[in-house]
Each structure stands twice: as C-alpha cells, then as structure tokens.
Tab-separated table of C-alpha atoms and ligand atoms in Angstrom:
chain	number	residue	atom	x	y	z
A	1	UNK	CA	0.000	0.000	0.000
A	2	UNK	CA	3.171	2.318	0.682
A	3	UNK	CA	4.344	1.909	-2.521
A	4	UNK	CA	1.400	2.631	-4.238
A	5	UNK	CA	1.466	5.647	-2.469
A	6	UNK	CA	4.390	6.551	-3.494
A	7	UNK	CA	4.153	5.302	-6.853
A	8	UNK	CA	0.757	7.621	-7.049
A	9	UNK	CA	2.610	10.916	-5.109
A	10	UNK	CA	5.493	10.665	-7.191
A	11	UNK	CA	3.628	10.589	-10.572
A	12	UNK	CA	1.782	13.706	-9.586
A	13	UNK	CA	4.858	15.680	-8.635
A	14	UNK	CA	6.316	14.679	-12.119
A	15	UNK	CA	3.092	15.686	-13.850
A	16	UNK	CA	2.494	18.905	-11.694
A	17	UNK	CA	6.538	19.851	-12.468
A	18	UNK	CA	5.717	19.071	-16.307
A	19	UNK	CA	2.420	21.144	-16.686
A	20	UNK	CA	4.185	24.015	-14.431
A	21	UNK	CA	7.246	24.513	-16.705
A	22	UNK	CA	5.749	22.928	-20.048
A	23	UNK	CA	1.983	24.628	-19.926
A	24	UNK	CA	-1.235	22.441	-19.792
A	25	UNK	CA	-1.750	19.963	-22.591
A	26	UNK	CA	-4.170	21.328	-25.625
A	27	UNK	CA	-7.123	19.720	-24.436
A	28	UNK	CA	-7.192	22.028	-21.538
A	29	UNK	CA	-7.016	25.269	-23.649
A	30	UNK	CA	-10.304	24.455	-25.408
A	31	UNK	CA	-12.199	22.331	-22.793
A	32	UNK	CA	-14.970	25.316	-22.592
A	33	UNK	CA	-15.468	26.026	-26.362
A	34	UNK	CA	-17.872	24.329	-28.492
A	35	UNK	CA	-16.641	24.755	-32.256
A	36	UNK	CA	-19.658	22.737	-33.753
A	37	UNK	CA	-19.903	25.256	-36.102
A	38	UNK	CA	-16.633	25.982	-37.474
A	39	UNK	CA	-14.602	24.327	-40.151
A	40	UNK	CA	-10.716	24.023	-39.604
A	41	UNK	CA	-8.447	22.797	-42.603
A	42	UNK	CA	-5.014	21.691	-41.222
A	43	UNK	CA	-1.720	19.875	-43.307
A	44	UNK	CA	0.524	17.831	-41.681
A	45	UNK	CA	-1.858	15.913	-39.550
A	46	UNK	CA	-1.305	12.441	-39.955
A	47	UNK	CA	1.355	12.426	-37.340
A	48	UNK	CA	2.628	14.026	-34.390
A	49	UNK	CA	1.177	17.271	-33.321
A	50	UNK	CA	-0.972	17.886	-35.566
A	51	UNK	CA	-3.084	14.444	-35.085
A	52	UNK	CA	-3.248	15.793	-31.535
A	53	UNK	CA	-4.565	19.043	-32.345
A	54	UNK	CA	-6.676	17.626	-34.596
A	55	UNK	CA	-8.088	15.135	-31.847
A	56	UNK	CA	-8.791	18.227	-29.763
A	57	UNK	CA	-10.322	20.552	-32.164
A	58	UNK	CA	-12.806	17.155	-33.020
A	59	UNK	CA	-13.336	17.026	-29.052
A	60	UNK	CA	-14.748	19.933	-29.336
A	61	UNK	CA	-16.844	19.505	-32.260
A	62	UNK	CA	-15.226	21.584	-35.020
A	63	UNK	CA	-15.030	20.334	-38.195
A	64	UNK	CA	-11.451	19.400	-39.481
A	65	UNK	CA	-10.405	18.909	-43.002
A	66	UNK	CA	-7.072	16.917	-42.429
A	67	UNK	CA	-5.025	17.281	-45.610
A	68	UNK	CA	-2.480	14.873	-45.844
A	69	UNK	CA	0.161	13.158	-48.145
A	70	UNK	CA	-1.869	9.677	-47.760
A	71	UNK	CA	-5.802	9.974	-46.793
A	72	UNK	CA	-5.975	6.428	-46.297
A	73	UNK	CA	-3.322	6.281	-43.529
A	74	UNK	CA	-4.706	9.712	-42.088
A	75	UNK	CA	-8.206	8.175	-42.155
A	76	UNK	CA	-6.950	5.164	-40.046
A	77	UNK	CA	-4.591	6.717	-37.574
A	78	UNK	CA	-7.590	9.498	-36.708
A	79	UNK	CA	-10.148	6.711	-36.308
A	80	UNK	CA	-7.957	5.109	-33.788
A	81	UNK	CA	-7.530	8.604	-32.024
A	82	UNK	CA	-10.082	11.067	-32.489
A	83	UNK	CA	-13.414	10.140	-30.652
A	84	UNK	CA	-15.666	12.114	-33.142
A	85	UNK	CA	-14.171	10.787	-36.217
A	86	UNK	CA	-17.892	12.011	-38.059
A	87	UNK	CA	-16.263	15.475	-37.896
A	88	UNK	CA	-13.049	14.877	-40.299
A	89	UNK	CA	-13.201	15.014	-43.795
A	90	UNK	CA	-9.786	13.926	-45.437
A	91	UNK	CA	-7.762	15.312	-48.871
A	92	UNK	CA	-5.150	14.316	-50.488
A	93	UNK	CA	-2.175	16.816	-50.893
A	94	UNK	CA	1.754	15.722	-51.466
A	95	UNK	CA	3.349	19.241	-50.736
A	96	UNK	CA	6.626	18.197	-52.387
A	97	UNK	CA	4.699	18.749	-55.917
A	98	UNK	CA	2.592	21.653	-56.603
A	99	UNK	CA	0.638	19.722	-59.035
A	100	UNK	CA	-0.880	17.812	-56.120
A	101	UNK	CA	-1.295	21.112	-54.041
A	102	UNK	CA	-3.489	22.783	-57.052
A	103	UNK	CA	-5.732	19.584	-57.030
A	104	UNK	CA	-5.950	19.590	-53.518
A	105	UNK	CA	-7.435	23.241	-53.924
A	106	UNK	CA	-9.335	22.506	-56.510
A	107	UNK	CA	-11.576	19.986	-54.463
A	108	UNK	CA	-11.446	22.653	-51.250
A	109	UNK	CA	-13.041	24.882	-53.466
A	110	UNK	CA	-15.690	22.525	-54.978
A	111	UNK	CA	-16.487	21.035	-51.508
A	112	UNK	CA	-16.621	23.896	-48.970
A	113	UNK	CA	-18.132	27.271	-48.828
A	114	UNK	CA	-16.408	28.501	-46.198
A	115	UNK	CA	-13.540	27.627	-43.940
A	116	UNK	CA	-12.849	29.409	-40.318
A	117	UNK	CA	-9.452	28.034	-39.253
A	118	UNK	CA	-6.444	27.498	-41.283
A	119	UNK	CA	-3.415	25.291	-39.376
A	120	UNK	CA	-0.347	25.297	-41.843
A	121	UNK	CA	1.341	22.756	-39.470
A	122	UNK	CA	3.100	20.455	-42.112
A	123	UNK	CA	7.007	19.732	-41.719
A	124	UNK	CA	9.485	17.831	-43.480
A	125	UNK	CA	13.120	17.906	-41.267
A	126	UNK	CA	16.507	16.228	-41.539
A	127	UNK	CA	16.538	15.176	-45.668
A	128	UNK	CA	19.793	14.781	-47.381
A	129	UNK	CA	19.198	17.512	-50.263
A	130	UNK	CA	16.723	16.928	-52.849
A	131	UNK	CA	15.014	18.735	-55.416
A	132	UNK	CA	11.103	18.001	-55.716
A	133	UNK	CA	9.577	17.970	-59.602
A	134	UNK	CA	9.369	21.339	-59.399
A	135	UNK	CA	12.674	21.815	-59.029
A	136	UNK	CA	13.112	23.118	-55.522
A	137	UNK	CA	14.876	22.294	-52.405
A	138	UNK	CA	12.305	19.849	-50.977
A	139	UNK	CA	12.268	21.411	-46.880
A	140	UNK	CA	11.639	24.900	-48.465
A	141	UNK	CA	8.388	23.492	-50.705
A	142	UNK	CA	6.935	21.591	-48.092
A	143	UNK	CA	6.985	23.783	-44.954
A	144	UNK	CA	6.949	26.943	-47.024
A	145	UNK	CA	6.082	26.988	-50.281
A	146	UNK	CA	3.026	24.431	-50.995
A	147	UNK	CA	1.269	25.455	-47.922
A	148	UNK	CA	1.247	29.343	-48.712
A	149	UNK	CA	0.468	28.235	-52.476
A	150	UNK	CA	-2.513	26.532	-50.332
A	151	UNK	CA	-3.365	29.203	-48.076
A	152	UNK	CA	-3.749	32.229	-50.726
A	153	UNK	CA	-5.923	29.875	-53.114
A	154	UNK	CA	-8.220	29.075	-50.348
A	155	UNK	CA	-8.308	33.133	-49.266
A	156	UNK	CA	-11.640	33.415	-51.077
A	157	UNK	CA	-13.461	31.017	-48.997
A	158	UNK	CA	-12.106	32.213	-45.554
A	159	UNK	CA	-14.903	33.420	-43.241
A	160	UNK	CA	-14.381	37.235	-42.476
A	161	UNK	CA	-13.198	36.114	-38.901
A	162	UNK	CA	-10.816	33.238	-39.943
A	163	UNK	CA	-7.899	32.504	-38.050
A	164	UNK	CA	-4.686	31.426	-39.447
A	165	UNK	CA	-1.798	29.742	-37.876
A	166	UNK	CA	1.151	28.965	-38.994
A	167	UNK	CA	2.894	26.431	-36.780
A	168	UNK	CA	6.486	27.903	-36.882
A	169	UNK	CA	9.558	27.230	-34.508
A	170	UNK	CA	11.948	29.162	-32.569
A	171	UNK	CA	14.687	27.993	-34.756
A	172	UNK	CA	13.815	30.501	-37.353
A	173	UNK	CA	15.925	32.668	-34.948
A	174	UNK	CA	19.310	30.780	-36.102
A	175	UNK	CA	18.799	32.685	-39.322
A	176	UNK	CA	20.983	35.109	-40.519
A	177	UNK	CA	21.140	36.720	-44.110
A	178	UNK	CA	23.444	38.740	-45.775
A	179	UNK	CA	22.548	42.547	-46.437
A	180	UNK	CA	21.969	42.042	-50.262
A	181	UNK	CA	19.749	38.918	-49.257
A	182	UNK	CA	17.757	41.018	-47.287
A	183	UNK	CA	17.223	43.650	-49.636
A	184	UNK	CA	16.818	41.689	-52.675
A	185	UNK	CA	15.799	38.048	-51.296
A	186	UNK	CA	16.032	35.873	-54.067
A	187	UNK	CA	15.094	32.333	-54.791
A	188	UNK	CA	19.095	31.093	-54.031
A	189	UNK	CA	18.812	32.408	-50.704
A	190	UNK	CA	15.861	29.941	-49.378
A	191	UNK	CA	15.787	27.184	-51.502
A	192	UNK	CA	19.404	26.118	-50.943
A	193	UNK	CA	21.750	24.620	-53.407
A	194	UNK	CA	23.380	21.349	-52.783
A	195	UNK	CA	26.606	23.324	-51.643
A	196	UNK	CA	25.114	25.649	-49.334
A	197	UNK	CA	22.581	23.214	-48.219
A	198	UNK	CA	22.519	21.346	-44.490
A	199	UNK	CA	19.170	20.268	-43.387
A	200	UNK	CA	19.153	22.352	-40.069
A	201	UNK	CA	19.881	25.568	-42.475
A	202	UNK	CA	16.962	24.769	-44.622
A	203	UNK	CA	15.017	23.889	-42.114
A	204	UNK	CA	15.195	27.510	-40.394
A	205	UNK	CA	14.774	29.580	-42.957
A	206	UNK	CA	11.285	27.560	-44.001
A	207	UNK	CA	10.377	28.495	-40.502
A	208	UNK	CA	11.675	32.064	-41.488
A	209	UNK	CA	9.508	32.221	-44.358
A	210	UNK	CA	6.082	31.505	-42.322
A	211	UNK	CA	6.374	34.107	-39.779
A	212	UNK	CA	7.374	36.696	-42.716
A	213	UNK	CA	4.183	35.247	-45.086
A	214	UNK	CA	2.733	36.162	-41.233
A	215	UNK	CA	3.625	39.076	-41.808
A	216	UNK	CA	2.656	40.033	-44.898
A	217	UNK	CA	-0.892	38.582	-44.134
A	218	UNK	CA	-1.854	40.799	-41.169
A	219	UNK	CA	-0.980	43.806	-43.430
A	220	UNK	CA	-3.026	42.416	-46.407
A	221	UNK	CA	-5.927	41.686	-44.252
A	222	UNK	CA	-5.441	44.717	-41.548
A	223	UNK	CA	-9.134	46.307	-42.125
A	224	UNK	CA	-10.931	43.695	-42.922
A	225	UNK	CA	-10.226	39.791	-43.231
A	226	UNK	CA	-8.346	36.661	-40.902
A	227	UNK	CA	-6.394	36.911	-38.415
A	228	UNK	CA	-3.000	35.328	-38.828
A	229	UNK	CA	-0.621	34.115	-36.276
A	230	UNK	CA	2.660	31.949	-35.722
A	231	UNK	CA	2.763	29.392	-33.109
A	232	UNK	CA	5.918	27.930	-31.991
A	233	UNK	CA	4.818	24.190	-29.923
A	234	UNK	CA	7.988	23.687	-28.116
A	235	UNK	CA	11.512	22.119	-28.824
A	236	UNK	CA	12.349	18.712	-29.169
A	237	UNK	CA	9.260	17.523	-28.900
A	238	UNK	CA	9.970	13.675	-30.043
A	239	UNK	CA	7.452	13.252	-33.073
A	240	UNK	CA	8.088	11.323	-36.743
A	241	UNK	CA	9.876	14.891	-37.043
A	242	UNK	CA	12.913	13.832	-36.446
A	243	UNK	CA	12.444	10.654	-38.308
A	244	UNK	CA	14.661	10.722	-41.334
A	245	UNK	CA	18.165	10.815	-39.514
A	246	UNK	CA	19.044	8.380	-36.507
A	247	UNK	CA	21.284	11.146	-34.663
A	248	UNK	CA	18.303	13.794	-34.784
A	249	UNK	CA	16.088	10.437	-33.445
A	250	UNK	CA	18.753	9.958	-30.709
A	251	UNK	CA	18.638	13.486	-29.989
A	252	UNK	CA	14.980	13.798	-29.752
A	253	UNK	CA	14.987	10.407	-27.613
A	254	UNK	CA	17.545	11.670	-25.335
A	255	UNK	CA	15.488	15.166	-25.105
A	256	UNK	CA	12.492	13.490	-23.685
A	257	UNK	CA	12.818	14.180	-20.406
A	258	UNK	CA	13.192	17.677	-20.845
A	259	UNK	CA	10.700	18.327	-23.386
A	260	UNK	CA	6.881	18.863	-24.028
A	261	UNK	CA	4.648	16.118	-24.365
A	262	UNK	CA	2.678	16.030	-27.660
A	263	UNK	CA	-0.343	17.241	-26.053
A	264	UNK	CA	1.369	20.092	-24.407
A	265	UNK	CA	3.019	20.759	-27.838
A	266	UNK	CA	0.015	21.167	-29.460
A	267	UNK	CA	-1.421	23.501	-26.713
A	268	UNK	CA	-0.238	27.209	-28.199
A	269	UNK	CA	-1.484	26.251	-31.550
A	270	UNK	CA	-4.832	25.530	-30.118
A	271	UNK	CA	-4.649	28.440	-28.343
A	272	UNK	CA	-3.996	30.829	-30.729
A	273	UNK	CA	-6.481	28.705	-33.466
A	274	UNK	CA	-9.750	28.902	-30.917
A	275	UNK	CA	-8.813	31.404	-28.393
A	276	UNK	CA	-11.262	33.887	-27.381
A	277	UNK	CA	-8.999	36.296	-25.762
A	278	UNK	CA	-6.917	36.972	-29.247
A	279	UNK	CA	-10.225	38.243	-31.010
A	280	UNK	CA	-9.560	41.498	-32.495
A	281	UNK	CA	-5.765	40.847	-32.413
A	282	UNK	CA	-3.653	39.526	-35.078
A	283	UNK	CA	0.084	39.257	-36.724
A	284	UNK	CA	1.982	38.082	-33.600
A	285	UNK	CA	4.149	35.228	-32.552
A	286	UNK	CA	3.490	32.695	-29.842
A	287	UNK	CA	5.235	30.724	-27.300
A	288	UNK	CA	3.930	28.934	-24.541
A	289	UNK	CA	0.528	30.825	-25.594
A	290	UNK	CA	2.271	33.692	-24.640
A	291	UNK	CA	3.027	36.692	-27.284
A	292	UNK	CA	6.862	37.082	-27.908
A	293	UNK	CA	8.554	38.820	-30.784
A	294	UNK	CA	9.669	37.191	-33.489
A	295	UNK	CA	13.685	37.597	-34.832
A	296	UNK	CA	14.077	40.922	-36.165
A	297	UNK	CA	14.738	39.587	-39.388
A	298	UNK	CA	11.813	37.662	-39.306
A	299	UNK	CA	10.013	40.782	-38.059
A	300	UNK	CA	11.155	42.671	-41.153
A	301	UNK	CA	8.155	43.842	-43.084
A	302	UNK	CA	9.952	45.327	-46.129
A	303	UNK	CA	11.190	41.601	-46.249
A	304	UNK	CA	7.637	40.075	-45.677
A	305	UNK	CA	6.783	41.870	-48.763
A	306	UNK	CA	9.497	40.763	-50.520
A	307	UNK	CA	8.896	37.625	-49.474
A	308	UNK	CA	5.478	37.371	-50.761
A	309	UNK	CA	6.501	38.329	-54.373
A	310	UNK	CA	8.934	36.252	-54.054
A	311	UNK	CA	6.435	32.916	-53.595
A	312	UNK	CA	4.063	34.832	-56.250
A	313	UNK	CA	6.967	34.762	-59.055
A	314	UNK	CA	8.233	31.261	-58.291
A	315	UNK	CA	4.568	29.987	-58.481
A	316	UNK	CA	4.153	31.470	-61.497
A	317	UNK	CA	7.501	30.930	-63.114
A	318	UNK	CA	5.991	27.077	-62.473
A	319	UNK	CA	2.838	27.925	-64.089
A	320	UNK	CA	0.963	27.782	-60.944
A	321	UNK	CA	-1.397	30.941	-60.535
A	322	UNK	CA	-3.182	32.114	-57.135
A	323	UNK	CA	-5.864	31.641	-58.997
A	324	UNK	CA	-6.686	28.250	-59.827
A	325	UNK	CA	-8.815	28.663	-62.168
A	326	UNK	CA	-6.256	31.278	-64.124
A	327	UNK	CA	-4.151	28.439	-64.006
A	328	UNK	CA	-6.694	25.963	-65.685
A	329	UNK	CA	-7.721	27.889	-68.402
A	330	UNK	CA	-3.926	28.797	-69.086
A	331	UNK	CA	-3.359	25.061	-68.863
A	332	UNK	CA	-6.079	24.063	-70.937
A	333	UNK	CA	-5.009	26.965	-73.354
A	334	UNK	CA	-1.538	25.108	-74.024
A	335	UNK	CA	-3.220	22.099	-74.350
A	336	UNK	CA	-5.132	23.153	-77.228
A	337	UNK	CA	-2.189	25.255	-78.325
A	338	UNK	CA	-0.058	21.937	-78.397
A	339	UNK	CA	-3.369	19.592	-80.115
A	340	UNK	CA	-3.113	22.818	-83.148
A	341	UNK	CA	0.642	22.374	-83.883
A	342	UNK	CA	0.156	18.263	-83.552
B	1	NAP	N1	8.678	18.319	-32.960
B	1	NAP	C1	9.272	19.434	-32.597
B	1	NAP	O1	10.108	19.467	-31.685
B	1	NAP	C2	8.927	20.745	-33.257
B	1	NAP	C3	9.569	21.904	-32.815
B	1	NAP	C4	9.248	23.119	-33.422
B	1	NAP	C5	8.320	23.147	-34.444
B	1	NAP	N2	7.731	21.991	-34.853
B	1	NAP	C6	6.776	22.086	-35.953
B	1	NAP	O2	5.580	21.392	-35.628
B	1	NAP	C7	4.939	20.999	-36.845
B	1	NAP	C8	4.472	19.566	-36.727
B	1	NAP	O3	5.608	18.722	-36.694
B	1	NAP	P1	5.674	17.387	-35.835
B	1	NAP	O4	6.732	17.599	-34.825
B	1	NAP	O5	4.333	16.973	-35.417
B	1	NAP	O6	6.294	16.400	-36.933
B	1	NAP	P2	5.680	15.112	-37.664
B	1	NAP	O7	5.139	14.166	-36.674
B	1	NAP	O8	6.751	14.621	-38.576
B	1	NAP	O9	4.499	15.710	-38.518
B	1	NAP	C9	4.751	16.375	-39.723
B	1	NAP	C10	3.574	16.242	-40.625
B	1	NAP	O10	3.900	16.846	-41.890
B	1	NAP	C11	3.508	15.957	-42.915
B	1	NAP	N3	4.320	16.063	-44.129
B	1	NAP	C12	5.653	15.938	-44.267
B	1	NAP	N4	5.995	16.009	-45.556
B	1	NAP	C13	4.845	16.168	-46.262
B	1	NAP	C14	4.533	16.272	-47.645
B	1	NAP	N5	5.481	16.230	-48.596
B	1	NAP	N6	3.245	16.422	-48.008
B	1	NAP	C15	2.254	16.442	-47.073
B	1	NAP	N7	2.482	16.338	-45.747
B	1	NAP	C16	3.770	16.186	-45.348
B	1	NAP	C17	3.694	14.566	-42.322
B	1	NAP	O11	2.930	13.665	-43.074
B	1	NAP	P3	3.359	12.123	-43.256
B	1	NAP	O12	2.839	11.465	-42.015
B	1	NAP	O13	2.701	11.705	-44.517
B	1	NAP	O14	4.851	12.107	-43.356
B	1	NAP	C18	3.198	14.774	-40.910
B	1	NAP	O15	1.810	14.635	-40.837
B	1	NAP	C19	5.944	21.255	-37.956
B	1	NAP	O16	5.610	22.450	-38.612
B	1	NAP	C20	7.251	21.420	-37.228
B	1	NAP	O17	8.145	22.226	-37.934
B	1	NAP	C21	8.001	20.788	-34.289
C-alpha cells in the first residue's frame, strides 16, 4: 500500500513539475469552447502534433479537413484517435509537388463554402538535399512553399473572422542573411543549393519564411479579413519529425525528459487557433501561448513583402497561378495550343 502511495505521489509531482514549466496539454485550452460550427483545414496531420490538435479541435466539435500526403493512412490513424471521427473530412495533398497542391485546392473549393481556421502545421526535417519535380529544395516546398500556395488559393473562402496559424519554430531565430539577401531576397537564398545546403539551415529559414508570409498577411488583411498568427509548440518535442536521420532520433529520444509532451506541444497552436482572448488581435508570434517577438529579421516587413513576391513569381515561373482557375484555363489553353501544332 506504501508503494502505491508513493508510486501515485510521485507521478503527480512529475506531472504537476511538467504542466508548471511545459503549460497544460491542448485539451485544456479548449475544454470550454464548443466549435460545432466551425470548419478548420489543417496539413501535416497524420502524425505528431498535428493528429493531436486535430483530436482536440474534433473534441470539441469543429469540423477538421485533415489534408495529408496519404488519406488512407490519415483516415486510419484518426479513427484510432479522435473520438468524433464524423467530424473529419480527409484530402489528399503531397506538398513536395505543386501539381498535387493545385488539385488539392481545386476539391477545397468545390467542396466547402467557407472555412474558419487554417493550421499550416506540415514539416518535413533532416533530408539529405533533394530537389522536388518542381525543381526546388524539398524542406523549403513543403513547410513553405506548398502550404502558402494553399493558403492564398483558399483566401476566397475564408470566413471574415478566420484565423490562421502557422505552426512555426523558434529555430527561425538561427537565421541570418546577408545585407543584399535582405534587400533583394532571391530564390538562391531559401531554396538552398546542394553546396550551401545542411538540413538544419533549410530547415530555419522555411520556418523564417512563415512568420514573414505572417507578416505580410496581417498587413493584407489589416481592415478587414483573418487573423494570422505563428505558433511555436515547443523544442524537441519527439514526433516522426525527427524521423529521417538516426542522430536527430537519438537526440529527440535523449530530449524526452526535458521536453513537451505532444499534447502540451500542441497547446499554443490551439490556443492561438480557438482562443477567445486573441479576437480582435492579429500578426503576432506565440510561445507557450504567450506573445513574444519574433527575430528581427523575421520581423522585417519590407522583407515580408518581398517575401510574398517572391512565392508569387516562383509559383508562377511554375505555371501555378493564385488563382486556380487562371491556371486551368492557361493550362487548358496550351493544351489546345499543343493539339493545333500536332
Ligand atoms: N517536434 C518538434 O520538436 C517541433 C519543434 C518546433 C516546431 N515543430 C513544428 O511542428 C509541426 C508539426 O511537426 P511534428 O513535430 O508533429 O512532426 P511530424 O510528426 O513529422 O508531422 C509532420 C507532418 O507533416 C507531414 N508532411 C511531411 N511532408 C509532407 C509532404 N510532402 N506532403 C504532405 N504532408 C507532409 C507529415 O505527413 P506524413 O505522415 O505523410 O509524413 C506529418 O503529418 C511542424 O511544422 C514542425 O516544424 C516541431
């Protein structure tokens, strides 16, 4: 009897130590809301953090639209997790090609009217260096690129008091660019070449580009529009993140002590998705759902706006358009164009 004692008192000195330093787990943050009305779209949640905010925005009735490289496997994994599975609806998007993002639009836009939350919470960490079919560095398409492709498609079906989040992470403070990057940010500068590239680099500077496509968002939709965010879950939180090298697994294993558990990881991001104390604010950065300034370079709006031109003239040097259906009829123009000279 003792030991079970002491079994039981020691477990709740670990947990009350955890939530004290590491915050309450998400499920807390939204306990009292009922989002039975609202529809949240969110990538990357097949896995890790954003399964578990995905499990709590369900708990709390909202619908989520998980959009994920393999519905099938998202589909299983959230029936085995979220309790009201009714609410999920599931698309297919690979954010490594941008053909698969546009098609993935393409049935958001045929399927819903109107979406209230946006989570752009999909990662990729710790490749050797690739180049997706659309010829860039594969971190800076997948956490960057695809998802604001996504996000600016979608902007015509966002309720007038959307929230967007961008999950981000405080290693986009590592960052540094030279004074000619910052001034005239090119392409070279984010999606890395083979010689400048090393995963941890690339990996920062995607998280760089969400808080300045932040940015840019709060001033494009200052009077009237979303609200946008950037919520940073916590470090080392060990999650198929660090999957693709065995010394960022060992790190993350060896980190576990000293780290957030999922659910606490996933707590900010709930926060700043549902929150009721943020309405009427927007374009800040959270930690521990706690505003905190991002790095100044990251806080540079001259370079958000840069930034966002930036995205624009890669899309479109791609032929993808932000609007999609620009981009079909241009599409379908070629094809016809090429059927002529056959
Ligand atoms: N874990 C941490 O310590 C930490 C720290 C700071 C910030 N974050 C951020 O938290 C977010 C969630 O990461 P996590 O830790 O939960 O990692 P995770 O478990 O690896 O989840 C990442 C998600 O992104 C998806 N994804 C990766 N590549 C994709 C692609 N090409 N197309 C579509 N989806 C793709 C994965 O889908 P698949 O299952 O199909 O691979 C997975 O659902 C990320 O934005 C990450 O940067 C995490």
């Amino acid at each position: 009897m003792q030991h079970i004692v002491k079994k039981f008192w020691n477990t709740y000195q670990k947990n009350l130590k955890s939530v004290k330093i590491f915050g309450p787990p998400a499920e807390e943050i939204a306990k009292d809301l009922n989002f039975g009305n609202k529809v949240c779209l969110i990538t990357g949640a097949s896995n890790g953090i954003g399964l578990e905010i995905t499990r709590c925005l369900t708990s709390i009735d909202c619908n989520v639209l998980m959009a994920s490289r393999n519905p099938y496997v998202a589909r299983n994994t959230a029936k085995n997790v979220c309790k009201n599975f009714d609410r999920l609806a599931f698309y297919e998007v690979n954010l490594a090609s941008l053909s698969s993002v546009q098609k993935c639009i393409k049935s958001l836009l045929q399927s819903q009217k109107s979406i209230d939350i946006v989570i752009l919470n999909a990662a990729t960490f710790g490749l050797p260096w690739t180049l997706t079919e659309n010829g860039l560095e594969t971190t800076f398409q997948v956490n960057f690129l695809s998802q604001y492709y996504l996000l600016l498609s979608i902007e015509k079906i966002l309720s007038p008091n959307a929230r967007v989040v961008f999950t981000s992470s405080e290693s986009h403070r590592n960052v540094e660019l030279s004074e000619g990057a910052r001034v005239f940010p090119s392409l070279d500068h984010f999606s890395l070449s083979a010689e400048r590239y090393t995963s941890i680099r690339a990996y920062n500077l995607s998280k760089v580009c969400g808080v300045l496509a932040a940015r840019y968002l709060h001033q494009r939709w200052l009077h009237a529009g979303p609200a946008v965010f950037c919520a940073h879950p916590g470090s080392f939180v060990k999650t198929g993140l660090c999957r693709n090298w065995w010394v960022f697994e060992a790190l993350y294993t060896a980190m576990l002590p000293f780290s957030k558990s999922i659910g606490q990881a996933a707590s900010t991001i709930v926060y700043c998705a549902t929150s009721p104390e943020l309405a009427g604010q927007s374009g800040f950065y959270f930690k521990d759902c706690r505003r905190c300034e991002p790095s100044e370079l990251a806080g540079s709006t001259y370079l958000a706006y840069r930034m966002h031109d930036l995205a624009c003239d890669v899309l479109r040097q791609r032929g993808f358009y932000l609007d999609v259906n620009t981009a079909s009829q241009i599409h379908e123009t070629e094809h016809e164009m090429e059927e002529q000279i056959c």
